[in-house]
Amino acid sequence: MTALVLGLALAVPAWAQTAVELKKELLPKIKKAQADGKDLGVAAKEYEEGDKAMKDGLQEEAVDHFKKAKAAMPADAK
């Protein structure tokens, strides 16, 4: 019973976006903004950090960085 409760407590909510989903959402927006010559500043840096964390197997850290990148995107690039 304890294992079941612990397992449910650690489960990721179904509505939470994964690092892969966030990356797939952000990549085309970032590429388009870069092609348009927009300076993404913090958004680009957070995206790169998220990509690195994902490659290192740090999924939660990658999600945090991708969410920060999404929030930092210029309004006209969202």
PDB file of C-alpha atoms in Angstrom:
ATOM      1  CA  MET A   1       0.000   0.000   0.000  1.00  0.00           C
ATOM      2  CA  THR A   2       2.811   2.412   0.901  1.00  0.00           C
ATOM      3  CA  ALA A   3       4.536   1.757  -2.414  1.00  0.00           C
ATOM      4  CA  LEU A   4       1.325   2.575  -4.274  1.00  0.00           C
ATOM      5  CA  VAL A   5       0.896   5.870  -2.423  1.00  0.00           C
ATOM      6  CA  LEU A   6       4.542   6.765  -2.988  1.00  0.00           C
ATOM      7  CA  GLY A   7       4.261   5.854  -6.660  1.00  0.00           C
ATOM      8  CA  LEU A   8       1.210   8.060  -7.095  1.00  0.00           C
ATOM      9  CA  ALA A   9       2.889  10.938  -5.287  1.00  0.00           C
ATOM     10  CA  LEU A  10       5.890  10.786  -7.611  1.00  0.00           C
ATOM     11  CA  ALA A  11       3.881  10.394 -10.811  1.00  0.00           C
ATOM     12  CA  VAL A  12       3.999  13.304 -13.216  1.00  0.00           C
ATOM     13  CA  PRO A  13       0.577  14.834 -13.809  1.00  0.00           C
ATOM     14  CA  ALA A  14      -0.848  13.910 -17.206  1.00  0.00           C
ATOM     15  CA  TRP A  15      -1.246  17.578 -18.126  1.00  0.00           C
ATOM     16  CA  ALA A  16       2.407  18.462 -17.435  1.00  0.00           C
ATOM     17  CA  GLN A  17       4.491  19.028 -20.550  1.00  0.00           C
ATOM     18  CA  THR A  18       7.617  16.937 -20.926  1.00  0.00           C
ATOM     19  CA  ALA A  19      10.989  18.319 -21.941  1.00  0.00           C
ATOM     20  CA  VAL A  20      10.594  16.761 -25.393  1.00  0.00           C
ATOM     21  CA  GLU A  21       7.183  18.371 -25.911  1.00  0.00           C
ATOM     22  CA  LEU A  22       8.451  21.776 -24.823  1.00  0.00           C
ATOM     23  CA  LYS A  23      11.509  21.472 -27.064  1.00  0.00           C
ATOM     24  CA  LYS A  24       9.340  20.533 -30.057  1.00  0.00           C
ATOM     25  CA  GLU A  25       7.114  23.535 -29.344  1.00  0.00           C
ATOM     26  CA  LEU A  26       9.988  26.002 -28.925  1.00  0.00           C
ATOM     27  CA  LEU A  27      12.405  24.916 -31.660  1.00  0.00           C
ATOM     28  CA  PRO A  28      10.414  26.190 -34.675  1.00  0.00           C
ATOM     29  CA  LYS A  29       9.646  29.477 -32.906  1.00  0.00           C
ATOM     30  CA  ILE A  30      13.303  30.010 -32.013  1.00  0.00           C
ATOM     31  CA  LYS A  31      14.525  29.119 -35.508  1.00  0.00           C
ATOM     32  CA  LYS A  32      11.979  31.478 -37.098  1.00  0.00           C
ATOM     33  CA  ALA A  33      12.855  34.324 -34.729  1.00  0.00           C
ATOM     34  CA  GLN A  34      16.570  33.820 -35.417  1.00  0.00           C
ATOM     35  CA  ALA A  35      15.928  33.738 -39.180  1.00  0.00           C
ATOM     36  CA  ASP A  36      14.007  37.004 -38.808  1.00  0.00           C
ATOM     37  CA  GLY A  37      17.052  38.498 -37.078  1.00  0.00           C
ATOM     38  CA  LYS A  38      15.402  38.869 -33.672  1.00  0.00           C
ATOM     39  CA  ASP A  39      17.582  38.913 -30.569  1.00  0.00           C
ATOM     40  CA  LEU A  40      16.233  36.213 -28.269  1.00  0.00           C
ATOM     41  CA  GLY A  41      18.659  36.960 -25.430  1.00  0.00           C
ATOM     42  CA  VAL A  42      17.573  35.075 -22.315  1.00  0.00           C
ATOM     43  CA  ALA A  43      15.155  32.865 -24.250  1.00  0.00           C
ATOM     44  CA  ALA A  44      17.944  31.493 -26.459  1.00  0.00           C
ATOM     45  CA  LYS A  45      20.250  30.964 -23.484  1.00  0.00           C
ATOM     46  CA  GLU A  46      17.544  29.112 -21.507  1.00  0.00           C
ATOM     47  CA  TYR A  47      16.707  26.989 -24.558  1.00  0.00           C
ATOM     48  CA  GLU A  48      20.367  26.004 -24.938  1.00  0.00           C
ATOM     49  CA  GLU A  49      20.599  25.147 -21.224  1.00  0.00           C
ATOM     50  CA  GLY A  50      17.431  23.058 -21.503  1.00  0.00           C
ATOM     51  CA  ASP A  51      18.811  21.227 -24.519  1.00  0.00           C
ATOM     52  CA  LYS A  52      22.049  20.495 -22.661  1.00  0.00           C
ATOM     53  CA  ALA A  53      20.168  19.285 -19.568  1.00  0.00           C
ATOM     54  CA  MET A  54      18.016  17.036 -21.744  1.00  0.00           C
ATOM     55  CA  LYS A  55      21.100  15.526 -23.393  1.00  0.00           C
ATOM     56  CA  ASP A  56      22.545  14.921 -19.911  1.00  0.00           C
ATOM     57  CA  GLY A  57      19.366  13.084 -18.893  1.00  0.00           C
ATOM     58  CA  LEU A  58      18.174  15.791 -16.497  1.00  0.00           C
ATOM     59  CA  GLN A  59      14.528  15.920 -17.554  1.00  0.00           C
ATOM     60  CA  GLU A  60      13.156  18.095 -14.741  1.00  0.00           C
ATOM     61  CA  GLU A  61      15.957  20.625 -15.154  1.00  0.00           C
ATOM     62  CA  ALA A  62      15.359  20.652 -18.915  1.00  0.00           C
ATOM     63  CA  VAL A  63      11.645  21.331 -18.376  1.00  0.00           C
ATOM     64  CA  ASP A  64      12.499  24.257 -16.079  1.00  0.00           C
ATOM     65  CA  HIS A  65      14.860  25.779 -18.658  1.00  0.00           C
ATOM     66  CA  PHE A  66      12.408  25.286 -21.535  1.00  0.00           C
ATOM     67  CA  LYS A  67       9.600  26.905 -19.502  1.00  0.00           C
ATOM     68  CA  LYS A  68      11.881  29.869 -18.757  1.00  0.00           C
ATOM     69  CA  ALA A  69      12.768  30.094 -22.460  1.00  0.00           C
ATOM     70  CA  LYS A  70       9.090  30.047 -23.406  1.00  0.00           C
ATOM     71  CA  ALA A  71       8.320  32.816 -20.904  1.00  0.00           C
ATOM     72  CA  ALA A  72      11.285  34.917 -22.090  1.00  0.00           C
ATOM     73  CA  MET A  73      10.384  34.753 -25.789  1.00  0.00           C
ATOM     74  CA  PRO A  74       9.631  38.174 -27.270  1.00  0.00           C
ATOM     75  CA  ALA A  75       5.890  38.769 -27.655  1.00  0.00           C
ATOM     76  CA  ASP A  76       6.135  38.953 -31.447  1.00  0.00           C
ATOM     77  CA  ALA A  77       7.966  35.598 -31.589  1.00  0.00           C
ATOM     78  CA  LYS A  78       5.484  33.563 -29.525  1.00  0.00           C
TER      79      LYS A  78
END
